[in-house]
Backbone as JSON, one array per atom type, in Angstrom:
{
  "sequence": "XXXXXXXXXXXXXXXXXXXXXXXXXXXXXXXXXXXXXXXXXXXXXXXXXXXXXXXXXXXXXXXXXXXXXXXXXXXXXXXXXXXXXXXXXXXXXXXXX",
  "N": [[0.84, -1.17, 0.0], [0.51, 2.27, -0.78], [1.86, 5.02, 1.06], [1.15, 8.1, 2.53], [2.2, 11.16, 3.89], [1.6, 14.42, 4.93], [1.76, 18.02, 5.29], [0.0, 21.03, 5.18], [-0.56, 24.5, 4.35], [-2.87, 27.24, 3.94], [-3.0, 27.47, 0.63], [-3.63, 29.66, -0.87], [-2.4, 31.83, 0.11], [0.56, 32.73, -0.45], [4.0, 33.07, 0.36], [5.64, 36.11, -0.16], [7.76, 37.53, 0.68], [9.55, 36.84, 3.21], [11.26, 33.71, 3.7], [9.19, 30.96, 3.56], [7.67, 27.94, 4.48], [5.32, 26.28, 2.64], [4.07, 23.81, 2.27], [4.73, 20.37, 3.04], [6.02, 16.99, 2.96], [6.0, 13.35, 2.95], [6.22, 10.64, 0.8], [5.7, 7.21, 0.45], [5.99, 5.0, -1.89], [4.81, 2.06, -2.91], [2.95, 0.36, -4.02], [1.21, 1.29, -6.21], [2.2, 3.17, -9.06], [2.77, 6.7, -8.83], [1.62, 9.53, -10.26], [2.32, 12.89, -11.1], [1.01, 15.79, -12.51], [1.2, 19.01, -13.55], [0.39, 21.47, -15.52], [1.1, 24.22, -15.53], [2.71, 24.35, -13.34], [3.26, 25.4, -9.96], [2.57, 28.21, -7.75], [4.64, 28.55, -6.08], [7.98, 27.53, -5.03], [9.29, 24.22, -5.53], [10.86, 21.54, -3.93], [12.25, 18.39, -4.24], [13.3, 15.52, -2.61], [14.61, 12.53, -3.34], [14.84, 9.93, -1.55], [15.12, 7.11, -1.76], [14.62, 4.8, -4.46], [12.81, 5.45, -7.5], [12.24, 8.09, -9.8], [10.57, 9.28, -12.6], [11.0, 11.83, -14.81], [9.02, 13.3, -17.03], [9.05, 15.41, -18.92], [11.71, 15.87, -19.61], [12.46, 13.3, -20.08], [14.07, 11.96, -18.27], [15.47, 9.75, -15.79], [15.58, 9.47, -12.31], [17.4, 8.41, -9.44], [18.23, 6.89, -6.24], [18.85, 9.2, -3.62], [18.61, 11.55, -5.11], [18.01, 15.0, -5.98], [15.5, 17.24, -6.89], [14.46, 20.31, -8.35], [11.93, 22.67, -8.74], [11.1, 25.69, -10.11], [8.79, 28.48, -9.52], [5.81, 28.31, -11.47], [6.83, 26.48, -13.33], [6.44, 23.66, -15.41], [5.2, 20.6, -14.11], [5.72, 17.25, -14.42], [5.88, 14.21, -13.66], [6.63, 10.87, -12.43], [6.46, 8.75, -9.65], [7.96, 5.64, -9.05], [6.55, 2.66, -8.18], [7.45, -0.01, -8.14], [10.1, 0.21, -7.47], [10.06, 0.77, -4.82], [9.75, 3.46, -3.85], [10.76, 6.17, -1.86], [10.14, 9.3, -0.88], [10.71, 12.74, -0.11], [9.16, 15.9, 0.03], [8.86, 19.43, -0.56], [7.25, 22.5, -0.55], [7.83, 25.89, -1.02], [8.05, 29.45, -0.39], [9.26, 32.81, -0.94]],
  "CA": [[0.0, 0.0, 0.0], [1.21, 3.54, -0.74], [1.7, 5.73, 2.32], [1.35, 9.53, 2.32], [2.15, 12.04, 5.05], [1.83, 15.78, 4.45], [1.26, 19.16, 6.06], [-0.31, 22.1, 4.24], [-1.2, 25.72, 4.8], [-3.77, 27.78, 2.92], [-2.15, 27.73, -0.54], [-3.99, 30.92, -1.51], [-1.56, 32.85, 0.72], [1.96, 32.36, -0.61], [4.99, 34.01, 0.86], [6.28, 36.96, -1.16], [8.92, 38.16, 1.3], [10.38, 35.93, 3.97], [11.22, 32.29, 3.36], [8.08, 30.31, 4.25], [7.29, 26.61, 4.01], [3.89, 26.24, 2.35], [3.63, 22.44, 2.5], [5.82, 19.41, 3.02], [5.51, 15.65, 3.22], [6.75, 12.15, 2.61], [5.47, 9.59, 0.12], [6.31, 5.9, 0.32], [5.24, 4.45, -3.02], [5.17, 0.65, -3.03], [1.9, -0.44, -4.65], [0.85, 1.85, -7.51], [2.94, 4.36, -9.45], [2.09, 7.94, -8.47], [1.95, 10.51, -11.29], [1.96, 14.29, -10.86], [1.03, 16.61, -13.71], [0.72, 20.38, -13.39], [0.79, 22.15, -16.77], [1.72, 25.51, -15.25], [3.4, 24.26, -12.06], [2.62, 26.02, -8.8], [3.0, 29.59, -7.54], [5.8, 28.54, -5.18], [9.08, 26.64, -5.39], [9.17, 22.86, -5.02], [12.09, 20.77, -3.79], [11.98, 16.96, -4.05], [14.45, 14.69, -2.26], [14.31, 11.13, -3.59], [15.69, 9.17, -0.64], [15.41, 5.86, -2.48], [13.62, 4.45, -5.46], [12.97, 6.03, -8.83], [11.31, 9.09, -10.3], [10.72, 9.55, -14.03], [10.59, 13.19, -15.16], [8.59, 13.06, -18.4], [9.38, 16.51, -19.8], [13.09, 15.67, -20.09], [12.66, 11.85, -20.25], [15.16, 11.52, -17.39], [15.18, 8.93, -14.63], [16.37, 9.83, -11.15], [17.45, 7.33, -8.47], [18.51, 7.15, -4.83], [19.5, 10.43, -3.15], [18.52, 12.64, -6.09], [17.28, 16.2, -5.59], [14.92, 17.96, -8.02], [14.0, 21.64, -7.99], [11.02, 23.28, -9.69], [10.78, 27.09, -9.79], [7.37, 28.8, -9.72], [5.2, 28.28, -12.81], [7.45, 25.48, -14.19], [5.62, 22.47, -15.62], [5.51, 19.4, -13.33], [5.23, 16.04, -15.09], [6.78, 13.15, -13.19], [6.0, 9.69, -11.84], [7.2, 7.95, -8.68], [7.84, 4.25, -9.48], [6.24, 1.79, -7.04], [8.26, -1.23, -8.19], [11.4, 0.53, -6.87], [9.79, 1.12, -3.41], [10.19, 4.85, -3.79], [10.59, 6.93, -0.61], [10.45, 10.66, -1.32], [10.32, 13.87, 0.72], [8.91, 17.06, -0.81], [8.72, 20.69, 0.15], [6.87, 23.69, -1.32], [8.19, 27.07, -0.21], [8.08, 30.75, -1.05], [10.12, 33.79, -0.29]],
  "C": [[0.89, 1.24, 0.0], [0.88, 4.26, 0.56], [2.04, 7.2, 2.1], [1.25, 10.27, 3.65], [2.41, 13.45, 4.53], [1.26, 16.81, 5.39], [1.11, 20.33, 5.1], [-0.78, 23.34, 4.97], [-2.15, 26.16, 3.7], [-2.94, 28.22, 1.72], [-2.56, 28.99, -1.29], [-3.13, 32.07, -0.97], [-0.11, 32.41, 0.65], [2.86, 33.47, -0.11], [5.59, 34.8, -0.29], [7.56, 37.58, -0.61], [9.82, 37.14, 1.96], [10.23, 34.49, 3.48], [10.16, 31.6, 4.22], [7.82, 28.95, 3.63], [5.78, 26.59, 3.85], [3.3, 24.85, 2.56], [4.85, 21.53, 2.42], [5.24, 18.03, 3.29], [6.46, 14.57, 2.78], [5.79, 11.18, 1.94], [6.32, 8.32, 0.12], [5.46, 5.13, -0.68], [5.68, 3.01, -3.24], [4.14, -0.19, -3.77], [1.57, 0.03, -6.07], [1.73, 3.05, -7.8], [2.1, 5.6, -9.13], [2.54, 9.03, -9.43], [1.47, 11.89, -10.86], [2.07, 15.04, -12.17], [0.41, 17.96, -13.39], [1.24, 21.17, -14.59], [1.56, 23.44, -16.51], [2.38, 25.52, -13.87], [2.57, 24.78, -10.91], [3.14, 27.44, -8.66], [4.22, 29.68, -6.63], [6.89, 27.64, -5.75], [8.78, 25.24, -4.86], [10.56, 22.21, -5.03], [11.7, 19.33, -3.49], [13.29, 16.27, -3.71], [14.03, 13.23, -2.39], [15.28, 10.29, -2.75], [16.1, 7.84, -1.25], [14.3, 5.6, -3.47], [13.91, 5.11, -6.79], [11.86, 7.01, -9.14], [11.62, 9.29, -11.78], [10.16, 10.94, -14.29], [10.3, 13.17, -16.66], [8.96, 14.17, -19.37], [10.77, 16.34, -20.43], [13.41, 14.2, -20.39], [13.83, 11.32, -19.41], [14.63, 10.68, -16.24], [16.13, 9.32, -13.51], [16.28, 8.71, -10.13], [17.77, 7.83, -7.08], [19.29, 8.44, -4.62], [19.56, 11.54, -4.19], [17.72, 13.8, -5.5], [16.78, 16.88, -6.87], [14.37, 19.28, -7.51], [13.11, 22.17, -9.11], [10.76, 24.72, -9.26], [9.29, 27.34, -10.0], [7.0, 28.79, -11.21], [5.84, 27.28, -13.77], [6.56, 24.24, -14.25], [6.13, 21.32, -14.74], [4.91, 18.21, -14.06], [6.19, 14.9, -14.75], [5.99, 12.03, -12.52], [6.96, 9.05, -10.85], [6.92, 6.48, -8.99], [7.69, 3.32, -8.27], [7.14, 0.55, -6.99], [9.63, -1.03, -7.53], [11.27, 0.91, -5.39], [10.27, 2.53, -3.11], [9.79, 5.51, -2.47], [11.07, 8.35, -0.9], [9.94, 11.68, -0.3], [10.18, 15.07, -0.2], [8.59, 18.27, 0.04], [8.31, 21.77, -0.86], [7.17, 24.9, -0.45], [8.17, 28.32, -1.06], [9.02, 31.67, -0.32], [11.13, 34.35, -1.24]]
}
């Protein structure tokens, strides 16, 4: 079974000044692949730390493995899949500032 843990704030109020964490969490993907698609990204920055497993980033056709870090600036397209067969364990963070 996939396991998700996350914490969120009201995403309508993004930080424009000081560094602020808008949301964060951990996904443990072991049963079904988990795909994320956001044509125009988000209004904040996103940082993904792939502790173990595999992530396929479809825009660039790249595969990322254990201990990889991905960064998405505001408004950048998000199109990636966490691979369940690789028992993917990922931490993510959305922040502004």
